[in-house]
Amino acid sequence: GQQVMQIPQYQHVQEGEDFTTYCNSSTTLSNIQWYKQRPGGHPVFLIQLVKSGEVKKQKRLTFQFGEAKKNSSLHITATQTTDVGTYFCAGPVGGGYNKLIFGAGTRLAVHP
Amino acid sequence: NAGVTQTPKFQVLKTGQSMTLQCAQDMNHNSMYWYRQDPGMGLRLIYYSASEGTTDKGEVPNGYNVSRLNKREFSLRLESAAPSQTSVYFCATRRDTAYEQYFGPGTRLTVT
């Protein structure tokens, strides 16, 4: 069945260092979404990428969708303690809107 | 606007007991979802409802039932709880023609 894999599972960095998490799908995706979950919280939608090769930025966060629309990455420049949490990618199951399949997430710890 | 609300926040059950997790939304969304989140496994879809009166199975439906009471409310029932159902349960909604989902605060369930 369709799978979405994320690496690494866990990363800890010193505050100010950069961080990247990678997402790979077993199938071509019509779009990919990224969510952030703070410790003890719930997933919150960050962004959606739709076009092949698309790059979007939100302040220190850069999101990229691969040319083949099967992989994506999230890069955080100069991490801050507020970046702590788990980052999930998700893609639609099949072609429709109805269901998403989530990666297992990358947990980011930032040491001051 | 409360967004998506879930009750209870925490629950401890004994094996074999039953309970219903409640979810309500004031976002006027047609689609609603139930997920479970286990360490290292991301979010797995239990059931979803594309509109009032319809429900469909997700990836891990065994041991659960759902009811879409009306457009606002979507409940998840455990008829005979098992320790394997210890998890954090999230309800989510989605507006039509969009992919991103909005999550409730979650219910942390422990089955002993």
PDB file of C-alpha atoms in Angstrom:
ATOM      1  CA  GLY A   1       0.000   0.000   0.000  1.00  0.00           C
ATOM      2  CA  GLN A   2       0.870   3.653  -0.168  1.00  0.00           C
ATOM      3  CA  GLN A   3       3.570   4.718   2.267  1.00  0.00           C
ATOM      4  CA  VAL A   4       5.098   7.981   3.402  1.00  0.00           C
ATOM      5  CA  MET A   5       8.432   7.812   5.163  1.00  0.00           C
ATOM      6  CA  GLN A   6      10.238  10.521   7.074  1.00  0.00           C
ATOM      7  CA  ILE A   7      13.832  10.781   8.181  1.00  0.00           C
ATOM      8  CA  PRO A   8      15.325  11.281  10.617  1.00  0.00           C
ATOM      9  CA  GLN A   9      13.014  10.062  13.334  1.00  0.00           C
ATOM     10  CA  TYR A  10      14.640  12.315  15.892  1.00  0.00           C
ATOM     11  CA  GLN A  11      17.181  15.109  15.843  1.00  0.00           C
ATOM     12  CA  HIS A  12      18.565  17.359  18.471  1.00  0.00           C
ATOM     13  CA  VAL A  13      20.441  20.525  17.626  1.00  0.00           C
ATOM     14  CA  GLN A  14      22.012  23.439  19.408  1.00  0.00           C
ATOM     15  CA  GLU A  15      20.052  26.643  19.168  1.00  0.00           C
ATOM     16  CA  GLY A  16      21.197  28.505  16.068  1.00  0.00           C
ATOM     17  CA  GLU A  17      22.014  25.381  14.057  1.00  0.00           C
ATOM     18  CA  ASP A  18      20.062  24.436  10.962  1.00  0.00           C
ATOM     19  CA  PHE A  19      17.687  21.467  10.730  1.00  0.00           C
ATOM     20  CA  THR A  20      16.286  19.480   7.826  1.00  0.00           C
ATOM     21  CA  THR A  21      13.702  16.721   7.688  1.00  0.00           C
ATOM     22  CA  TYR A  22      12.962  14.652   4.608  1.00  0.00           C
ATOM     23  CA  CYS A  23       9.765  13.022   3.431  1.00  0.00           C
ATOM     24  CA  ASN A  24       9.528  10.294   0.772  1.00  0.00           C
ATOM     25  CA  SER A  25       6.386   8.852  -0.730  1.00  0.00           C
ATOM     26  CA  SER A  26       6.017   5.473  -2.420  1.00  0.00           C
ATOM     27  CA  THR A  27       3.654   7.084  -4.943  1.00  0.00           C
ATOM     28  CA  THR A  28       3.464  10.369  -6.823  1.00  0.00           C
ATOM     29  CA  LEU A  29       1.496  12.920  -4.824  1.00  0.00           C
ATOM     30  CA  SER A  30      -0.830  15.620  -6.085  1.00  0.00           C
ATOM     31  CA  ASN A  31       0.275  17.728  -3.144  1.00  0.00           C
ATOM     32  CA  ILE A  32       2.106  17.452   0.142  1.00  0.00           C
ATOM     33  CA  GLN A  33       1.325  19.099   3.439  1.00  0.00           C
ATOM     34  CA  TRP A  34       3.422  19.801   6.502  1.00  0.00           C
ATOM     35  CA  TYR A  35       2.159  19.935  10.062  1.00  0.00           C
ATOM     36  CA  LYS A  36       3.830  20.836  13.356  1.00  0.00           C
ATOM     37  CA  GLN A  37       2.919  19.343  16.699  1.00  0.00           C
ATOM     38  CA  ARG A  38       4.292  20.956  19.861  1.00  0.00           C
ATOM     39  CA  PRO A  39       4.923  18.633  22.821  1.00  0.00           C
ATOM     40  CA  GLY A  40       1.576  17.771  24.397  1.00  0.00           C
ATOM     41  CA  GLY A  41      -0.278  19.563  21.618  1.00  0.00           C
ATOM     42  CA  HIS A  42      -2.117  18.738  18.454  1.00  0.00           C
ATOM     43  CA  PRO A  43      -0.939  18.847  14.821  1.00  0.00           C
ATOM     44  CA  VAL A  44      -1.218  22.285  13.242  1.00  0.00           C
ATOM     45  CA  PHE A  45      -1.180  22.797   9.484  1.00  0.00           C
ATOM     46  CA  LEU A  46       1.859  24.712   8.252  1.00  0.00           C
ATOM     47  CA  ILE A  47       1.792  24.655   4.473  1.00  0.00           C
ATOM     48  CA  GLN A  48       0.772  22.844   1.302  1.00  0.00           C
ATOM     49  CA  LEU A  49       2.942  22.360  -1.795  1.00  0.00           C
ATOM     50  CA  VAL A  50       1.324  21.516  -5.097  1.00  0.00           C
ATOM     51  CA  LYS A  51       3.668  22.124  -8.021  1.00  0.00           C
ATOM     52  CA  SER A  52       6.650  20.047  -9.057  1.00  0.00           C
ATOM     53  CA  GLY A  53       9.839  21.693  -7.757  1.00  0.00           C
ATOM     54  CA  GLU A  54       7.883  24.209  -5.688  1.00  0.00           C
ATOM     55  CA  VAL A  55       9.714  26.081  -2.930  1.00  0.00           C
ATOM     56  CA  LYS A  56       7.897  28.071  -0.270  1.00  0.00           C
ATOM     57  CA  LYS A  57       9.269  30.027   2.651  1.00  0.00           C
ATOM     58  CA  GLN A  58       7.763  30.979   5.968  1.00  0.00           C
ATOM     59  CA  LYS A  59      10.289  33.151   7.830  1.00  0.00           C
ATOM     60  CA  ARG A  60      13.094  30.703   8.769  1.00  0.00           C
ATOM     61  CA  LEU A  61      11.279  27.644   7.353  1.00  0.00           C
ATOM     62  CA  THR A  62      11.829  26.557   3.741  1.00  0.00           C
ATOM     63  CA  PHE A  63       9.646  23.861   2.200  1.00  0.00           C
ATOM     64  CA  GLN A  64      10.458  22.092  -1.029  1.00  0.00           C
ATOM     65  CA  PHE A  65       8.501  19.652  -3.213  1.00  0.00           C
ATOM     66  CA  GLY A  66      10.582  17.381  -5.430  1.00  0.00           C
ATOM     67  CA  GLU A  67      10.521  17.432  -9.196  1.00  0.00           C
ATOM     68  CA  ALA A  68       8.962  13.967  -9.330  1.00  0.00           C
ATOM     69  CA  LYS A  69       6.410  14.939  -6.642  1.00  0.00           C
ATOM     70  CA  LYS A  70       7.444  11.968  -4.526  1.00  0.00           C
ATOM     71  CA  ASN A  71       9.611  13.708  -1.959  1.00  0.00           C
ATOM     72  CA  SER A  72       9.708  16.866   0.077  1.00  0.00           C
ATOM     73  CA  SER A  73      11.861  18.567   2.654  1.00  0.00           C
ATOM     74  CA  LEU A  74      11.523  21.097   5.427  1.00  0.00           C
ATOM     75  CA  HIS A  75      14.584  23.143   6.341  1.00  0.00           C
ATOM     76  CA  ILE A  76      14.764  25.407   9.369  1.00  0.00           C
ATOM     77  CA  THR A  77      17.524  28.002   9.423  1.00  0.00           C
ATOM     78  CA  ALA A  78      19.021  29.036  12.751  1.00  0.00           C
ATOM     79  CA  THR A  79      16.723  27.017  14.989  1.00  0.00           C
ATOM     80  CA  GLN A  80      15.148  28.564  18.053  1.00  0.00           C
ATOM     81  CA  THR A  81      13.659  26.900  21.130  1.00  0.00           C
ATOM     82  CA  THR A  82      10.231  27.746  19.761  1.00  0.00           C
ATOM     83  CA  ASP A  83      10.876  25.313  16.893  1.00  0.00           C
ATOM     84  CA  VAL A  84      10.752  22.332  19.270  1.00  0.00           C
ATOM     85  CA  GLY A  85       8.154  19.747  18.306  1.00  0.00           C
ATOM     86  CA  THR A  86       7.391  17.013  15.808  1.00  0.00           C
ATOM     87  CA  TYR A  87       7.096  17.809  12.122  1.00  0.00           C
ATOM     88  CA  PHE A  88       4.861  15.622   9.974  1.00  0.00           C
ATOM     89  CA  CYS A  89       4.450  15.456   6.244  1.00  0.00           C
ATOM     90  CA  ALA A  90       1.212  14.138   4.756  1.00  0.00           C
ATOM     91  CA  GLY A  91      -0.070  13.330   1.304  1.00  0.00           C
ATOM     92  CA  PRO A  92      -3.490  12.459  -0.087  1.00  0.00           C
ATOM     93  CA  VAL A  93      -4.458   8.810  -0.354  1.00  0.00           C
ATOM     94  CA  GLY A  94      -5.306   8.034  -3.948  1.00  0.00           C
ATOM     95  CA  GLY A  95      -6.171  11.197  -5.821  1.00  0.00           C
ATOM     96  CA  GLY A  96      -8.967  12.563  -3.719  1.00  0.00           C
ATOM     97  CA  TYR A  97      -9.419  15.037  -0.923  1.00  0.00           C
ATOM     98  CA  ASN A  98     -10.881  12.598   1.544  1.00  0.00           C
ATOM     99  CA  LYS A  99      -7.941  10.948   3.252  1.00  0.00           C
ATOM    100  CA  LEU A 100      -4.378  11.792   4.153  1.00  0.00           C
ATOM    101  CA  ILE A 101      -1.500   9.466   4.885  1.00  0.00           C
ATOM    102  CA  PHE A 102       0.970  10.829   7.412  1.00  0.00           C
ATOM    103  CA  GLY A 103       4.662  10.171   7.825  1.00  0.00           C
ATOM    104  CA  ALA A 104       5.809   9.027  11.255  1.00  0.00           C
ATOM    105  CA  GLY A 105       7.237  12.487  11.953  1.00  0.00           C
ATOM    106  CA  THR A 106      10.590  13.953  12.899  1.00  0.00           C
ATOM    107  CA  ARG A 107      10.946  15.057  16.478  1.00  0.00           C
ATOM    108  CA  LEU A 108      13.141  18.118  16.886  1.00  0.00           C
ATOM    109  CA  ALA A 109      14.807  19.021  20.174  1.00  0.00           C
ATOM    110  CA  VAL A 110      16.624  22.353  20.430  1.00  0.00           C
ATOM    111  CA  HIS A 111      19.154  22.891  23.184  1.00  0.00           C
ATOM    112  CA  PRO A 112      19.758  26.496  24.267  1.00  0.00           C
TER     113      PRO A 112
ATOM    114  CA  ASN B   1     -15.087  30.241  17.646  1.00  0.00           C
ATOM    115  CA  ALA B   2     -13.930  27.124  19.479  1.00  0.00           C
ATOM    116  CA  GLY B   3     -12.814  25.321  16.308  1.00  0.00           C
ATOM    117  CA  VAL B   4     -12.624  21.602  17.062  1.00  0.00           C
ATOM    118  CA  THR B   5     -13.318  20.438  20.609  1.00  0.00           C
ATOM    119  CA  GLN B   6     -12.885  16.972  22.123  1.00  0.00           C
ATOM    120  CA  THR B   7     -14.082  15.446  25.358  1.00  0.00           C
ATOM    121  CA  PRO B   8     -12.776  14.073  27.594  1.00  0.00           C
ATOM    122  CA  LYS B   9      -9.147  15.235  27.664  1.00  0.00           C
ATOM    123  CA  PHE B  10      -7.978  12.206  29.623  1.00  0.00           C
ATOM    124  CA  GLN B  11      -9.541   8.829  30.366  1.00  0.00           C
ATOM    125  CA  VAL B  12      -8.446   5.626  32.067  1.00  0.00           C
ATOM    126  CA  LEU B  13     -10.413   2.475  31.318  1.00  0.00           C
ATOM    127  CA  LYS B  14     -10.166  -1.108  32.443  1.00  0.00           C
ATOM    128  CA  THR B  15      -9.984  -3.834  29.823  1.00  0.00           C
ATOM    129  CA  GLY B  16     -13.476  -4.649  28.591  1.00  0.00           C
ATOM    130  CA  GLN B  17     -15.066  -1.323  29.525  1.00  0.00           C
ATOM    131  CA  SER B  18     -16.737   0.815  26.902  1.00  0.00           C
ATOM    132  CA  MET B  19     -16.653   4.535  26.287  1.00  0.00           C
ATOM    133  CA  THR B  20     -17.433   7.181  23.699  1.00  0.00           C
ATOM    134  CA  LEU B  21     -15.084   9.963  22.680  1.00  0.00           C
ATOM    135  CA  GLN B  22     -16.861  13.107  21.578  1.00  0.00           C
ATOM    136  CA  CYS B  23     -15.834  15.578  18.909  1.00  0.00           C
ATOM    137  CA  ALA B  24     -17.620  18.772  17.912  1.00  0.00           C
ATOM    138  CA  GLN B  25     -16.746  21.524  15.443  1.00  0.00           C
ATOM    139  CA  ASP B  26     -18.116  24.965  14.727  1.00  0.00           C
ATOM    140  CA  MET B  27     -16.232  25.413  11.441  1.00  0.00           C
ATOM    141  CA  ASN B  28     -19.155  24.275   9.266  1.00  0.00           C
ATOM    142  CA  HIS B  29     -16.960  21.623   7.645  1.00  0.00           C
ATOM    143  CA  ASN B  30     -18.511  18.573   6.052  1.00  0.00           C
ATOM    144  CA  SER B  31     -15.584  16.177   6.534  1.00  0.00           C
ATOM    145  CA  MET B  32     -14.542  14.871   9.931  1.00  0.00           C
ATOM    146  CA  TYR B  33     -11.901  12.341  10.956  1.00  0.00           C
ATOM    147  CA  TRP B  34     -10.724  10.218  13.860  1.00  0.00           C
ATOM    148  CA  TYR B  35      -7.020   9.397  14.189  1.00  0.00           C
ATOM    149  CA  ARG B  36      -4.943   7.612  16.742  1.00  0.00           C
ATOM    150  CA  GLN B  37      -1.363   8.580  17.481  1.00  0.00           C
ATOM    151  CA  ASP B  38       1.126   6.121  18.914  1.00  0.00           C
ATOM    152  CA  PRO B  39       4.824   6.800  19.582  1.00  0.00           C
ATOM    153  CA  GLY B  40       6.910   6.517  16.439  1.00  0.00           C
ATOM    154  CA  MET B  41       3.901   5.756  14.232  1.00  0.00           C
ATOM    155  CA  GLY B  42       2.527   9.116  13.284  1.00  0.00           C
ATOM    156  CA  LEU B  43      -1.204   9.553  12.831  1.00  0.00           C
ATOM    157  CA  ARG B  44      -3.293   6.635  11.640  1.00  0.00           C
ATOM    158  CA  LEU B  45      -6.814   7.099  10.360  1.00  0.00           C
ATOM    159  CA  ILE B  46      -9.495   5.113  12.195  1.00  0.00           C
ATOM    160  CA  TYR B  47     -12.700   6.352  10.529  1.00  0.00           C
ATOM    161  CA  TYR B  48     -13.811   9.359   8.605  1.00  0.00           C
ATOM    162  CA  SER B  49     -17.078  10.967   7.544  1.00  0.00           C
ATOM    163  CA  ALA B  50     -17.334  12.946   4.332  1.00  0.00           C
ATOM    164  CA  SER B  51     -20.731  14.349   5.238  1.00  0.00           C
ATOM    165  CA  GLU B  52     -23.576  13.988   7.688  1.00  0.00           C
ATOM    166  CA  GLY B  53     -24.970  10.475   7.503  1.00  0.00           C
ATOM    167  CA  THR B  54     -21.915   8.836   5.915  1.00  0.00           C
ATOM    168  CA  THR B  55     -18.937   7.107   7.495  1.00  0.00           C
ATOM    169  CA  ASP B  56     -16.049   5.088   6.057  1.00  0.00           C
ATOM    170  CA  LYS B  57     -13.278   2.958   7.467  1.00  0.00           C
ATOM    171  CA  GLY B  58      -9.727   4.160   7.563  1.00  0.00           C
ATOM    172  CA  GLU B  59      -6.495   2.278   8.102  1.00  0.00           C
ATOM    173  CA  VAL B  60      -7.160   0.884  11.606  1.00  0.00           C
ATOM    174  CA  PRO B  61     -10.946   0.574  12.206  1.00  0.00           C
ATOM    175  CA  ASN B  62     -11.037  -2.715  14.150  1.00  0.00           C
ATOM    176  CA  GLY B  63     -12.401  -2.348  17.670  1.00  0.00           C
ATOM    177  CA  TYR B  64     -14.048   1.019  16.980  1.00  0.00           C
ATOM    178  CA  ASN B  65     -17.409   2.346  15.852  1.00  0.00           C
ATOM    179  CA  VAL B  66     -18.387   5.867  14.883  1.00  0.00           C
ATOM    180  CA  SER B  67     -21.505   7.978  14.646  1.00  0.00           C
ATOM    181  CA  ARG B  68     -21.924  11.177  12.658  1.00  0.00           C
ATOM    182  CA  LEU B  69     -24.727  12.583  14.764  1.00  0.00           C
ATOM    183  CA  ASN B  70     -25.111  15.770  12.742  1.00  0.00           C
ATOM    184  CA  LYS B  71     -22.863  18.122  10.813  1.00  0.00           C
ATOM    185  CA  ARG B  72     -21.156  19.346  13.992  1.00  0.00           C
ATOM    186  CA  GLU B  73     -20.575  16.128  15.901  1.00  0.00           C
ATOM    187  CA  PHE B  74     -18.636  12.936  15.221  1.00  0.00           C
ATOM    188  CA  SER B  75     -18.210  10.398  18.011  1.00  0.00           C
ATOM    189  CA  LEU B  76     -15.886   7.413  18.373  1.00  0.00           C
ATOM    190  CA  ARG B  77     -16.961   4.433  20.465  1.00  0.00           C
ATOM    191  CA  LEU B  78     -14.864   1.679  21.987  1.00  0.00           C
ATOM    192  CA  GLU B  79     -17.253  -1.177  22.797  1.00  0.00           C
ATOM    193  CA  SER B  80     -14.779  -3.353  24.705  1.00  0.00           C
ATOM    194  CA  ALA B  81     -11.514  -1.546  25.376  1.00  0.00           C
ATOM    195  CA  ALA B  82      -8.208  -3.391  25.056  1.00  0.00           C
ATOM    196  CA  PRO B  83      -4.709  -2.343  26.202  1.00  0.00           C
ATOM    197  CA  SER B  84      -3.720  -2.073  22.516  1.00  0.00           C
ATOM    198  CA  GLN B  85      -6.127   0.863  22.267  1.00  0.00           C
ATOM    199  CA  THR B  86      -4.049   2.928  24.665  1.00  0.00           C
ATOM    200  CA  SER B  87      -3.248   5.954  22.548  1.00  0.00           C
ATOM    201  CA  VAL B  88      -3.886   9.625  21.936  1.00  0.00           C
ATOM    202  CA  TYR B  89      -6.991  10.165  19.822  1.00  0.00           C
ATOM    203  CA  PHE B  90      -7.409  13.210  17.601  1.00  0.00           C
ATOM    204  CA  CYS B  91     -10.471  14.424  15.811  1.00  0.00           C
ATOM    205  CA  ALA B  92      -9.976  16.570  12.714  1.00  0.00           C
ATOM    206  CA  THR B  93     -12.084  18.419  10.164  1.00  0.00           C
ATOM    207  CA  ARG B  94     -11.575  19.546   6.599  1.00  0.00           C
ATOM    208  CA  ARG B  95     -13.447  22.032   4.460  1.00  0.00           C
ATOM    209  CA  ASP B  96     -14.634  20.983   1.027  1.00  0.00           C
ATOM    210  CA  THR B  97     -12.198  21.335  -1.894  1.00  0.00           C
ATOM    211  CA  ALA B  98      -9.229  21.771   0.448  1.00  0.00           C
ATOM    212  CA  TYR B  99      -6.750  19.208   1.684  1.00  0.00           C
ATOM    213  CA  GLU B 100      -5.555  20.660   4.973  1.00  0.00           C
ATOM    214  CA  GLN B 101      -7.065  19.340   8.171  1.00  0.00           C
ATOM    215  CA  TYR B 102      -7.759  21.063  11.469  1.00  0.00           C
ATOM    216  CA  PHE B 103      -7.200  19.050  14.616  1.00  0.00           C
ATOM    217  CA  GLY B 104      -8.806  19.068  18.022  1.00  0.00           C
ATOM    218  CA  PRO B 105      -6.747  19.037  21.242  1.00  0.00           C
ATOM    219  CA  GLY B 106      -6.871  15.255  21.601  1.00  0.00           C
ATOM    220  CA  THR B 107      -7.993  12.665  24.141  1.00  0.00           C
ATOM    221  CA  ARG B 108      -5.320  10.701  25.976  1.00  0.00           C
ATOM    222  CA  LEU B 109      -6.720   7.224  26.667  1.00  0.00           C
ATOM    223  CA  THR B 110      -5.106   4.561  28.832  1.00  0.00           C
ATOM    224  CA  VAL B 111      -6.525   1.038  28.995  1.00  0.00           C
ATOM    225  CA  THR B 112      -5.229  -1.103  31.861  1.00  0.00           C
TER     226      THR B 112
END
